[in-house]
PDB file of C-alpha atoms and ligand atoms in Angstrom:
ATOM      1  CA  UNK Z   1     114.459 111.766 102.515  1.00 52.00           C
ATOM      2  CA  UNK Z   2     111.030 113.147 101.447  1.00 53.00           C
ATOM      3  CA  UNK Z   3     110.780 115.056  98.165  1.00 52.00           C
ATOM      4  CA  UNK Z   4     107.954 116.974  96.456  1.00 48.00           C
ATOM      5  CA  UNK Z   5     109.604 118.206  93.315  1.00 51.00           C
ATOM      6  CA  UNK Z   6     110.643 115.967  90.077  1.00 49.00           C
ATOM      7  CA  UNK Z   7     113.837 114.133  90.908  1.00 48.00           C
ATOM      8  CA  UNK Z   8     114.624 112.191  87.765  1.00 46.00           C
ATOM      9  CA  UNK Z   9     117.980 114.032  87.278  1.00 43.00           C
ATOM     10  CA  UNK Z  10     118.992 113.309  90.787  1.00 46.00           C
ATOM     11  CA  UNK Z  11     117.691 109.742  90.626  1.00 50.00           C
ATOM     12  CA  UNK Z  12     119.486 108.844  87.473  1.00 52.00           C
ATOM     13  CA  UNK Z  13     122.900 110.404  88.595  1.00 52.00           C
ATOM     14  CA  UNK Z  14     122.764 109.948  92.531  1.00 68.00           C
ATOM     15  CA  UNK Z  15     124.993 106.845  93.373  1.00 70.00           C
ATOM     16  CA  UNK Z  16     123.651 106.966  96.914  1.00 88.00           C
ATOM     17  CA  UNK Z  17     120.175 105.867  95.771  1.00 91.00           C
ATOM     18  CA  UNK Z  18     119.473 102.146  96.043  1.00 92.00           C
ATOM     19  CA  UNK Z  19     120.455 100.270  92.849  1.00 91.00           C
ATOM     20  CA  UNK Z  20     119.761  96.579  91.872  1.00 93.00           C
ATOM     21  CA  UNK Z  21     121.752  94.447  89.506  1.00 91.00           C
ATOM     22  CA  UNK Z  22     119.386  91.551  89.837  1.00 94.00           C
ATOM     23  CA  UNK Z  23     115.596  91.743  89.814  1.00 96.00           C
ATOM     24  CA  UNK Z  24     114.531  92.451  93.312  1.00 97.00           C
ATOM     25  CA  UNK Z  25     111.060  92.244  94.981  1.00 98.00           C
ATOM     26  CA  UNK Z  26     109.362  93.269  98.237  1.00 98.00           C
ATOM     27  CA  UNK Z  27     107.175  90.843  99.946  1.00 98.00           C
ATOM     28  CA  UNK Z  28     105.034  91.098 102.983  1.00 98.00           C
ATOM     29  CA  UNK Z  29     104.052  87.623 104.841  1.00 98.00           C
ATOM     30  CA  UNK Z  30     100.267  86.982 105.483  1.00 97.00           C
ATOM     31  CA  UNK Z  31     100.597  86.887 109.118  1.00 95.00           C
ATOM     32  CA  UNK Z  32      97.411  89.075 109.600  1.00 95.00           C
ATOM     33  CA  UNK Z  33      95.976  88.404 106.256  1.00 96.00           C
ATOM     34  CA  UNK Z  34      92.145  88.070 106.201  1.00 93.00           C
ATOM     35  CA  UNK Z  35      88.934  89.430 104.342  1.00 94.00           C
ATOM     36  CA  UNK Z  36      87.756  91.660 106.898  1.00 94.00           C
ATOM     37  CA  UNK Z  37      85.765  94.143 104.705  1.00 94.00           C
ATOM     38  CA  UNK Z  38      84.563  94.416 101.244  1.00 92.00           C
ATOM     39  CA  UNK Z  39      86.481  96.877  98.923  1.00 93.00           C
ATOM     40  CA  UNK Z  40      86.289  94.764  95.611  1.00 95.00           C
ATOM     41  CA  UNK Z  41      83.730  92.376  94.106  1.00 94.00           C
ATOM     42  CA  UNK Z  42      85.859  89.412  94.789  1.00 94.00           C
ATOM     43  CA  UNK Z  43      85.883  90.040  98.581  1.00 93.00           C
ATOM     44  CA  UNK Z  44      82.108  89.914  98.609  1.00 94.00           C
ATOM     45  CA  UNK Z  45      80.942  86.476 100.022  1.00 92.00           C
ATOM     46  CA  UNK Z  46      84.490  85.702 101.302  1.00 95.00           C
ATOM     47  CA  UNK Z  47      84.358  87.473 104.568  1.00 94.00           C
ATOM     48  CA  UNK Z  48      86.845  85.689 106.892  1.00 96.00           C
ATOM     49  CA  UNK Z  49      86.831  82.682 104.466  1.00 95.00           C
ATOM     50  CA  UNK Z  50      90.649  82.633 103.750  1.00 94.00           C
ATOM     51  CA  UNK Z  51      92.707  80.001 105.750  1.00 96.00           C
ATOM     52  CA  UNK Z  52      95.612  81.632 107.338  1.00 95.00           C
ATOM     53  CA  UNK Z  53      97.337  78.291 107.219  1.00 96.00           C
ATOM     54  CA  UNK Z  54      96.881  77.690 103.643  1.00 98.00           C
ATOM     55  CA  UNK Z  55      97.424  81.302 102.736  1.00 97.00           C
ATOM     56  CA  UNK Z  56     100.864  80.942 104.631  1.00 97.00           C
ATOM     57  CA  UNK Z  57     101.693  77.750 102.646  1.00 98.00           C
ATOM     58  CA  UNK Z  58     100.727  79.370  99.310  1.00 98.00           C
ATOM     59  CA  UNK Z  59     102.584  82.441  99.994  1.00 98.00           C
ATOM     60  CA  UNK Z  60     105.789  80.581 100.935  1.00 98.00           C
ATOM     61  CA  UNK Z  61     105.644  78.577  97.674  1.00 98.00           C
ATOM     62  CA  UNK Z  62     105.324  81.945  95.634  1.00 98.00           C
ATOM     63  CA  UNK Z  63     108.366  83.173  97.747  1.00 98.00           C
ATOM     64  CA  UNK Z  64     110.367  79.997  97.118  1.00 98.00           C
ATOM     65  CA  UNK Z  65     109.685  80.261  93.200  1.00 98.00           C
ATOM     66  CA  UNK Z  66     110.300  83.986  93.221  1.00 98.00           C
ATOM     67  CA  UNK Z  67     113.617  83.682  95.172  1.00 97.00           C
ATOM     68  CA  UNK Z  68     114.833  81.233  92.534  1.00 97.00           C
ATOM     69  CA  UNK Z  69     114.882  84.013  89.986  1.00 96.00           C
ATOM     70  CA  UNK Z  70     115.002  87.314  92.035  1.00 96.00           C
ATOM     71  CA  UNK Z  71     116.075  88.670  95.247  1.00 97.00           C
ATOM     72  CA  UNK Z  72     113.508  89.330  97.759  1.00 98.00           C
ATOM     73  CA  UNK Z  73     113.311  91.839 100.640  1.00 97.00           C
ATOM     74  CA  UNK Z  74     110.759  91.385 103.578  1.00 97.00           C
ATOM     75  CA  UNK Z  75     108.399  93.886 105.001  1.00 97.00           C
ATOM     76  CA  UNK Z  76     106.869  93.009 108.398  1.00 96.00           C
ATOM     77  CA  UNK Z  77     103.182  92.533 108.534  1.00 96.00           C
ATOM     78  CA  UNK Z  78     101.293  94.569 111.000  1.00 95.00           C
ATOM     79  CA  UNK Z  79      98.135  93.730 112.869  1.00 94.00           C
ATOM     80  CA  UNK Z  80      95.156  95.813 111.743  1.00 92.00           C
ATOM     81  CA  UNK Z  81      96.225  95.905 108.048  1.00 93.00           C
ATOM     82  CA  UNK Z  82      94.943  92.560 106.668  1.00 93.00           C
ATOM     83  CA  UNK Z  83      95.556  93.618 103.083  1.00 95.00           C
ATOM     84  CA  UNK Z  84      99.103  94.435 103.570  1.00 96.00           C
ATOM     85  CA  UNK Z  85     100.323  91.242 101.985  1.00 97.00           C
ATOM     86  CA  UNK Z  86      99.051  92.817  98.679  1.00 97.00           C
ATOM     87  CA  UNK Z  87     102.145  94.983  98.856  1.00 97.00           C
ATOM     88  CA  UNK Z  88     102.328  95.803  95.187  1.00 97.00           C
ATOM     89  CA  UNK Z  89      99.693  98.243  95.580  1.00 96.00           C
ATOM     90  CA  UNK Z  90     101.679 100.335  98.184  1.00 96.00           C
ATOM     91  CA  UNK Z  91     104.066 102.044  95.863  1.00 97.00           C
ATOM     92  CA  UNK Z  92     105.697 102.330  92.391  1.00 97.00           C
ATOM     93  CA  UNK Z  93     109.433 102.192  92.243  1.00 97.00           C
ATOM     94  CA  UNK Z  94     111.955 102.922  89.753  1.00 95.00           C
ATOM     95  CA  UNK Z  95     115.481 104.256  89.695  1.00 95.00           C
ATOM     96  CA  UNK Z  96     115.632 104.207  93.515  1.00 96.00           C
ATOM     97  CA  UNK Z  97     112.634 106.247  93.882  1.00 95.00           C
ATOM     98  CA  UNK Z  98     109.341 105.110  95.520  1.00 96.00           C
ATOM     99  CA  UNK Z  99     106.040 106.957  94.776  1.00 97.00           C
ATOM    100  CA  UNK Z 100     103.980 106.086  97.824  1.00 97.00           C
ATOM    101  CA  UNK Z 101     100.385 105.176  97.507  1.00 97.00           C
ATOM    102  CA  UNK Z 102      97.471 107.143  98.679  1.00 94.00           C
ATOM    103  CA  UNK Z 103      94.871 104.485  99.011  1.00 93.00           C
ATOM    104  CA  UNK Z 104      91.336 105.249  97.918  1.00 91.00           C
ATOM    105  CA  UNK Z 105      89.856 103.372 100.980  1.00 93.00           C
ATOM    106  CA  UNK Z 106      90.424 104.242 104.431  1.00 94.00           C
ATOM    107  CA  UNK Z 107      90.769 100.501 105.270  1.00 91.00           C
ATOM    108  CA  UNK Z 108      94.245 100.333 103.445  1.00 94.00           C
ATOM    109  CA  UNK Z 109      95.456 103.811 104.345  1.00 95.00           C
ATOM    110  CA  UNK Z 110      96.996 102.303 107.437  1.00 95.00           C
ATOM    111  CA  UNK Z 111      99.593 100.666 105.230  1.00 94.00           C
ATOM    112  CA  UNK Z 112     100.973 103.851 103.888  1.00 94.00           C
ATOM    113  CA  UNK Z 113     103.073 104.680 106.883  1.00 95.00           C
ATOM    114  CA  UNK Z 114     104.723 101.389 107.099  1.00 96.00           C
ATOM    115  CA  UNK Z 115     105.756 101.566 103.528  1.00 96.00           C
ATOM    116  CA  UNK Z 116     107.083 105.091 103.903  1.00 96.00           C
ATOM    117  CA  UNK Z 117     109.194 104.003 106.901  1.00 96.00           C
ATOM    118  CA  UNK Z 118     110.541 100.895 104.933  1.00 97.00           C
ATOM    119  CA  UNK Z 119     111.536 102.910 102.078  1.00 96.00           C
ATOM    120  CA  UNK Z 120     113.011 105.743 104.021  1.00 96.00           C
ATOM    121  CA  UNK Z 121     115.111 103.223 105.988  1.00 96.00           C
ATOM    122  CA  UNK Z 122     116.219 101.509 102.866  1.00 96.00           C
ATOM    123  CA  UNK Z 123     117.462 104.827 101.452  1.00 96.00           C
ATOM    124  CA  UNK Z 124     114.892 105.306  98.813  1.00 96.00           C
ATOM    125  CA  UNK Z 125     113.824 108.833  97.732  1.00 96.00           C
ATOM    126  CA  UNK Z 126     110.147 109.077  98.805  1.00 96.00           C
ATOM    127  CA  UNK Z 127     107.835 110.579  96.367  1.00 96.00           C
ATOM    128  CA  UNK Z 128     104.709 111.625  98.027  1.00 93.00           C
ATOM    129  CA  UNK Z 129     101.191 111.543  96.351  1.00 94.00           C
ATOM    130  CA  UNK Z 130      98.340 113.824  97.520  1.00 92.00           C
ATOM    131  CA  UNK Z 131      95.592 112.158  99.468  1.00 92.00           C
ATOM    132  CA  UNK Z 132      92.857 114.015  97.486  1.00 92.00           C
ATOM    133  CA  UNK Z 133      94.050 112.244  94.127  1.00 94.00           C
ATOM    134  CA  UNK Z 134      94.089 108.456  95.249  1.00 96.00           C
ATOM    135  CA  UNK Z 135      96.949 106.388  93.707  1.00 97.00           C
ATOM    136  CA  UNK Z 136      97.323 102.739  94.318  1.00 96.00           C
ATOM    137  CA  UNK Z 137     100.989 102.108  93.285  1.00 97.00           C
ATOM    138  CA  UNK Z 138     101.761  99.125  90.947  1.00 97.00           C
ATOM    139  CA  UNK Z 139      97.896  98.122  91.245  1.00 96.00           C
ATOM    140  CA  UNK Z 140      97.280 100.984  88.778  1.00 96.00           C
ATOM    141  CA  UNK Z 141     100.646 102.129  87.271  1.00 97.00           C
ATOM    142  CA  UNK Z 142     103.003  99.959  85.391  1.00 97.00           C
ATOM    143  CA  UNK Z 143     106.052 100.832  83.341  1.00 95.00           C
ATOM    144  CA  UNK Z 144     106.654  99.259  79.925  1.00 94.00           C
ATOM    145  CA  UNK Z 145     109.342  96.566  79.561  1.00 91.00           C
ATOM    146  CA  UNK Z 146     111.881  99.103  78.631  1.00 90.00           C
ATOM    147  CA  UNK Z 147     111.221 101.077  81.790  1.00 92.00           C
ATOM    148  CA  UNK Z 148     110.877 104.387  79.920  1.00 92.00           C
ATOM    149  CA  UNK Z 149     107.010 104.897  79.765  1.00 94.00           C
ATOM    150  CA  UNK Z 150     104.457 104.666  82.252  1.00 97.00           C
ATOM    151  CA  UNK Z 151     100.671 103.098  81.751  1.00 98.00           C
ATOM    152  CA  UNK Z 152      98.368 104.410  84.500  1.00 97.00           C
ATOM    153  CA  UNK Z 153      94.773 103.534  84.991  1.00 97.00           C
ATOM    154  CA  UNK Z 154      91.731 105.427  86.636  1.00 97.00           C
ATOM    155  CA  UNK Z 155      87.879 104.797  86.912  1.00 93.00           C
ATOM    156  CA  UNK Z 156      87.862 102.698  90.100  1.00 93.00           C
ATOM    157  CA  UNK Z 157      90.630 103.257  92.698  1.00 92.00           C
ATOM    158  CA  UNK Z 158      93.386 105.654  91.345  1.00 91.00           C
ATOM    159  CA  UNK Z 159      92.326 109.229  90.313  1.00 90.00           C
ATOM    160  CA  UNK Z 160      93.377 110.243  86.916  1.00 93.00           C
ATOM    161  CA  UNK Z 161      94.761 113.611  88.260  1.00 95.00           C
ATOM    162  CA  UNK Z 162      97.528 111.405  90.126  1.00 94.00           C
ATOM    163  CA  UNK Z 163      99.010 110.292  86.862  1.00 96.00           C
ATOM    164  CA  UNK Z 164     100.907 113.230  85.741  1.00 95.00           C
ATOM    165  CA  UNK Z 165     102.248 113.779  89.251  1.00 95.00           C
ATOM    166  CA  UNK Z 166     103.499 110.223  89.627  1.00 95.00           C
ATOM    167  CA  UNK Z 167     105.131 110.277  86.233  1.00 96.00           C
ATOM    168  CA  UNK Z 168     106.960 113.507  87.300  1.00 95.00           C
ATOM    169  CA  UNK Z 169     108.903 111.538  89.810  1.00 95.00           C
ATOM    170  CA  UNK Z 170     110.853 110.213  86.858  1.00 95.00           C
ATOM    171  CA  UNK Z 171     110.144 112.853  84.101  1.00 94.00           C
ATOM    172  CA  UNK Z 172     108.526 110.193  82.185  1.00 95.00           C
ATOM    173  CA  UNK Z 173     105.501 110.045  79.724  1.00 96.00           C
ATOM    174  CA  UNK Z 174     102.413 108.584  80.808  1.00 97.00           C
ATOM    175  CA  UNK Z 175      99.422 107.018  79.131  1.00 97.00           C
ATOM    176  CA  UNK Z 176      96.085 107.070  80.915  1.00 98.00           C
ATOM    177  CA  UNK Z 177      93.673 104.108  80.634  1.00 98.00           C
ATOM    178  CA  UNK Z 178      90.140 104.024  81.846  1.00 98.00           C
ATOM    179  CA  UNK Z 179      88.818 100.862  83.650  1.00 98.00           C
ATOM    180  CA  UNK Z 180      85.201 100.117  83.152  1.00 97.00           C
ATOM    181  CA  UNK Z 181      84.597  96.820  84.679  1.00 96.00           C
ATOM    182  CA  UNK Z 182      84.575  96.731  88.554  1.00 96.00           C
ATOM    183  CA  UNK Z 183      85.847  93.145  88.750  1.00 96.00           C
ATOM    184  CA  UNK Z 184      89.042  94.608  87.167  1.00 97.00           C
ATOM    185  CA  UNK Z 185      89.510  97.469  89.723  1.00 95.00           C
ATOM    186  CA  UNK Z 186      93.340  97.697  89.344  1.00 97.00           C
ATOM    187  CA  UNK Z 187      95.334  97.839  85.924  1.00 98.00           C
ATOM    188  CA  UNK Z 188      97.368  94.838  87.311  1.00 97.00           C
ATOM    189  CA  UNK Z 189      94.297  92.726  87.019  1.00 97.00           C
ATOM    190  CA  UNK Z 190      93.935  93.187  83.237  1.00 98.00           C
ATOM    191  CA  UNK Z 191      97.215  94.461  81.806  1.00 98.00           C
ATOM    192  CA  UNK Z 192     100.685  93.084  82.194  1.00 97.00           C
ATOM    193  CA  UNK Z 193     103.599  94.523  80.003  1.00 96.00           C
ATOM    194  CA  UNK Z 194     105.923  91.304  79.564  1.00 96.00           C
ATOM    195  CA  UNK Z 195     109.709  91.266  79.116  1.00 95.00           C
ATOM    196  CA  UNK Z 196     109.542  90.194  75.659  1.00 94.00           C
ATOM    197  CA  UNK Z 197     107.780  93.403  74.501  1.00 95.00           C
ATOM    198  CA  UNK Z 198     104.349  91.652  74.758  1.00 96.00           C
ATOM    199  CA  UNK Z 199     101.391  92.947  76.398  1.00 97.00           C
ATOM    200  CA  UNK Z 200      99.058  90.210  78.392  1.00 98.00           C
ATOM    201  CA  UNK Z 201      95.591  92.097  78.751  1.00 98.00           C
ATOM    202  CA  UNK Z 202      91.902  91.773  78.808  1.00 98.00           C
ATOM    203  CA  UNK Z 203      90.274  94.041  76.425  1.00 98.00           C
ATOM    204  CA  UNK Z 204      86.787  94.028  78.124  1.00 98.00           C
ATOM    205  CA  UNK Z 205      88.319  95.962  81.090  1.00 98.00           C
ATOM    206  CA  UNK Z 206      88.914  98.930  78.982  1.00 98.00           C
ATOM    207  CA  UNK Z 207      86.935 101.758  77.199  1.00 98.00           C
ATOM    208  CA  UNK Z 208      87.228 102.114  73.483  1.00 98.00           C
ATOM    209  CA  UNK Z 209      89.590 105.043  73.850  1.00 98.00           C
ATOM    210  CA  UNK Z 210      91.922 103.241  75.892  1.00 98.00           C
ATOM    211  CA  UNK Z 211      91.923 100.072  73.667  1.00 98.00           C
ATOM    212  CA  UNK Z 212      92.969 102.489  70.811  1.00 98.00           C
ATOM    213  CA  UNK Z 213      95.819 103.654  72.840  1.00 98.00           C
ATOM    214  CA  UNK Z 214      96.949 100.178  73.740  1.00 98.00           C
ATOM    215  CA  UNK Z 215      96.676  99.142  70.148  1.00 98.00           C
ATOM    216  CA  UNK Z 216      98.770 102.092  68.905  1.00 98.00           C
ATOM    217  CA  UNK Z 217     101.607 100.997  71.335  1.00 97.00           C
ATOM    218  CA  UNK Z 218     101.529  97.300  70.840  1.00 97.00           C
ATOM    219  CA  UNK Z 219     101.109  95.696  67.428  1.00 97.00           C
ATOM    220  CA  UNK Z 220      99.108  92.590  66.738  1.00 97.00           C
ATOM    221  CA  UNK Z 221     101.985  90.344  67.166  1.00 96.00           C
ATOM    222  CA  UNK Z 222     102.787  91.766  70.545  1.00 97.00           C
ATOM    223  CA  UNK Z 223      99.196  91.634  72.142  1.00 98.00           C
ATOM    224  CA  UNK Z 224      98.154  88.614  74.064  1.00 98.00           C
ATOM    225  CA  UNK Z 225      94.500  88.804  74.567  1.00 98.00           C
ATOM    226  CA  UNK Z 226      92.943  86.829  77.421  1.00 98.00           C
ATOM    227  CA  UNK Z 227      89.303  85.860  77.528  1.00 97.00           C
ATOM    228  CA  UNK Z 228      86.969  86.902  80.135  1.00 97.00           C
ATOM    229  CA  UNK Z 229      87.139  83.468  81.700  1.00 97.00           C
ATOM    230  CA  UNK Z 230      90.985  83.762  81.857  1.00 97.00           C
ATOM    231  CA  UNK Z 231      90.747  87.309  83.249  1.00 97.00           C
ATOM    232  CA  UNK Z 232      88.451  86.250  86.032  1.00 97.00           C
ATOM    233  CA  UNK Z 233      91.206  83.697  86.920  1.00 97.00           C
ATOM    234  CA  UNK Z 234      93.579  86.470  87.272  1.00 97.00           C
ATOM    235  CA  UNK Z 235      95.456  85.453  84.209  1.00 98.00           C
ATOM    236  CA  UNK Z 236      96.983  89.053  83.987  1.00 98.00           C
ATOM    237  CA  UNK Z 237      98.056  89.323  87.647  1.00 98.00           C
ATOM    238  CA  UNK Z 238     101.464  87.693  86.864  1.00 98.00           C
ATOM    239  CA  UNK Z 239     104.963  88.111  88.076  1.00 98.00           C
ATOM    240  CA  UNK Z 240     107.287  88.241  85.051  1.00 97.00           C
ATOM    241  CA  UNK Z 241     111.223  88.061  85.642  1.00 96.00           C
ATOM    242  CA  UNK Z 242     112.988  87.697  82.270  1.00 95.00           C
ATOM    243  CA  UNK Z 243     111.410  84.793  80.381  1.00 95.00           C
ATOM    244  CA  UNK Z 244     109.850  83.296  83.711  1.00 97.00           C
ATOM    245  CA  UNK Z 245     106.189  83.910  84.618  1.00 97.00           C
ATOM    246  CA  UNK Z 246     104.639  82.924  87.971  1.00 98.00           C
ATOM    247  CA  UNK Z 247     100.857  82.867  87.847  1.00 98.00           C
ATOM    248  CA  UNK Z 248      97.635  81.273  89.253  1.00 98.00           C
ATOM    249  CA  UNK Z 249      96.411  78.256  87.243  1.00 97.00           C
ATOM    250  CA  UNK Z 250      94.236  79.443  84.529  1.00 96.00           C
ATOM    251  CA  UNK Z 251      93.172  75.988  83.181  1.00 91.00           C
ATOM    252  CA  UNK Z 252      93.025  77.036  79.480  1.00 95.00           C
ATOM    253  CA  UNK Z 253      95.484  77.112  76.567  1.00 96.00           C
ATOM    254  CA  UNK Z 254      97.092  80.303  77.851  1.00 97.00           C
ATOM    255  CA  UNK Z 255     100.054  78.521  79.194  1.00 97.00           C
ATOM    256  CA  UNK Z 256     100.719  76.814  75.825  1.00 97.00           C
ATOM    257  CA  UNK Z 257     100.414  80.341  74.160  1.00 97.00           C
ATOM    258  CA  UNK Z 258     102.857  81.870  76.356  1.00 97.00           C
ATOM    259  CA  UNK Z 259     105.173  78.945  76.220  1.00 97.00           C
ATOM    260  CA  UNK Z 260     105.023  79.331  72.395  1.00 97.00           C
ATOM    261  CA  UNK Z 261     106.266  82.717  72.797  1.00 96.00           C
ATOM    262  CA  UNK Z 262     109.361  81.681  74.625  1.00 96.00           C
ATOM    263  CA  UNK Z 263     107.971  82.272  78.385  1.00 97.00           C
ATOM    264  CA  UNK Z 264     108.503  79.537  81.160  1.00 97.00           C
ATOM    265  CA  UNK Z 265     105.442  79.448  83.172  1.00 97.00           C
ATOM    266  CA  UNK Z 266     105.037  78.173  86.894  1.00 97.00           C
ATOM    267  CA  UNK Z 267     101.511  77.619  87.963  1.00 97.00           C
ATOM    268  CA  UNK Z 268     101.128  78.198  91.663  1.00 98.00           C
ATOM    269  CA  UNK Z 269      98.013  77.815  93.827  1.00 98.00           C
ATOM    270  CA  UNK Z 270      96.864  81.026  95.350  1.00 98.00           C
ATOM    271  CA  UNK Z 271      93.326  80.508  95.959  1.00 97.00           C
ATOM    272  CA  UNK Z 272      93.348  82.192  99.404  1.00 97.00           C
ATOM    273  CA  UNK Z 273      94.424  85.402  97.888  1.00 98.00           C
ATOM    274  CA  UNK Z 274      92.099  85.293  95.124  1.00 96.00           C
ATOM    275  CA  UNK Z 275      89.350  85.585  97.744  1.00 96.00           C
ATOM    276  CA  UNK Z 276      90.777  88.898  98.729  1.00 96.00           C
ATOM    277  CA  UNK Z 277      90.937  90.023  94.922  1.00 95.00           C
ATOM    278  CA  UNK Z 278      94.524  89.407  94.224  1.00 95.00           C
ATOM    279  CA  UNK Z 279      96.916  86.845  92.693  1.00 97.00           C
ATOM    280  CA  UNK Z 280     100.777  86.447  92.145  1.00 98.00           C
ATOM    281  CA  UNK Z 281     101.535  90.016  90.955  1.00 98.00           C
ATOM    282  CA  UNK Z 282      99.757  91.786  93.802  1.00 98.00           C
ATOM    283  CA  UNK Z 283     101.935  89.768  96.298  1.00 98.00           C
ATOM    284  CA  UNK Z 284     105.337  91.240  95.140  1.00 98.00           C
ATOM    285  CA  UNK Z 285     106.452  94.840  94.622  1.00 98.00           C
ATOM    286  CA  UNK Z 286     109.308  95.341  92.180  1.00 97.00           C
ATOM    287  CA  UNK Z 287     112.339  97.288  93.751  1.00 97.00           C
ATOM    288  CA  UNK Z 288     114.685  97.010  90.828  1.00 94.00           C
ATOM    289  CA  UNK Z 289     114.221  98.836  87.496  1.00 89.00           C
ATOM    290  CA  UNK Z 290     111.659  97.403  85.339  1.00 84.00           C
ATOM    291  CA  UNK Z 291     114.311  96.470  82.550  1.00 79.00           C
ATOM    292  CA  UNK Z 292     116.659  94.561  85.055  1.00 78.00           C
ATOM    293  CA  UNK Z 293     115.583  91.084  83.809  1.00 69.00           C
ATOM    294  CA  UNK Z 294     118.749  89.361  83.256  1.00 44.00           C
ATOM    295  CA  UNK Z 295     119.145  87.067  86.270  1.00 36.00           C
ATOM    296  CA  UNK Z 296     117.710  83.980  84.687  1.00 36.00           C
TER     297      UNK Z 296
HETATM  298  N1  LIG G   1      91.950  93.442  99.052  1.00 81.17           N
HETATM  299  C1  LIG G   1      92.891  94.051  98.162  1.00 81.17           C
HETATM  300  C2  LIG G   1      92.295  95.354  97.784  1.00 81.17           C
HETATM  301  O1  LIG G   1      91.110  95.277  97.251  1.00 81.17           O
HETATM  302  C3  LIG G   1      93.310  93.133  97.093  1.00 81.17           C
HETATM  303  C4  LIG G   1      94.451  93.808  96.156  1.00 81.17           C
HETATM  304  C5  LIG G   1      94.588  92.989  95.142  1.00 81.17           C
HETATM  305  N2  LIG G   1      94.618  93.666  93.930  1.00 81.17           N
HETATM  306  C6  LIG G   1      95.135  93.342  92.707  1.00 81.17           C
HETATM  307  N3  LIG G   1      95.435  94.181  91.912  1.00 81.17           N
HETATM  308  N4  LIG G   1      95.133  92.033  92.338  1.00 81.17           N
HETATM  309  O2  LIG G   1      92.779  96.469  97.736  1.00 81.17           O
END
């Protein structure tokens, strides 16, 4: 079903929409993964550098660790869509409604049709986003831990005018944040709301007005600031399920800081995906509601 009007009342009451009692994610294997073009600064210098074999081994290891704490659905990879493995940017999902991305770059727009079909076949309500106001799914829009407020970024990929339209899919409040450093071109490279009500984030990625909004929402005891070094190792691009966090090695005291707050960290090598500009979080799209974290 394709819809163009707000559906929160339908979504919250329609028992026929997909519902997940356990944390559930969508992943797409790196069968056709490569760096074929440059649409973010991390891809520059890495054209055709990823090893497909190593990428597959790293992806399978991430899949192994994630399926211990969550259910995983698979999306078939397609030739001609080398970034499809970064499935988190293809949609934003909550309450059985999937807001489908309108990618800013033509190179990723071919992915949209495959995602749309998958969500339709799986029974989700599909919320379309206009081509003229780019929107890049969980790359640039993340619910808070309670699942009742949306944080959305603009400045590089996603257009600010898409924010209200996307939030209308759930009749939810949305706070817009302005990204100012091209290395942190997606919100999920510098901002991660965690299950314990904490925020893992890199302040240098945001303008002053955005930082003020972040500080108004998260008190000092809830903000976990990462350094520029940590941020460039994709320290914020984490998958968080309950108290579990899956992330690339950062090699600082960040793991100890997170452990001290009650999180359990698994550090997984994802070097081949860093060459494409993404890490753990970018490789899995959340399908269950953002506050369903009780499986651990
Ligand atoms: N090559 C992909 C792109 O630029 C990588 C996406 C990874 N993004 C991320 N938020 N970590 O679209």
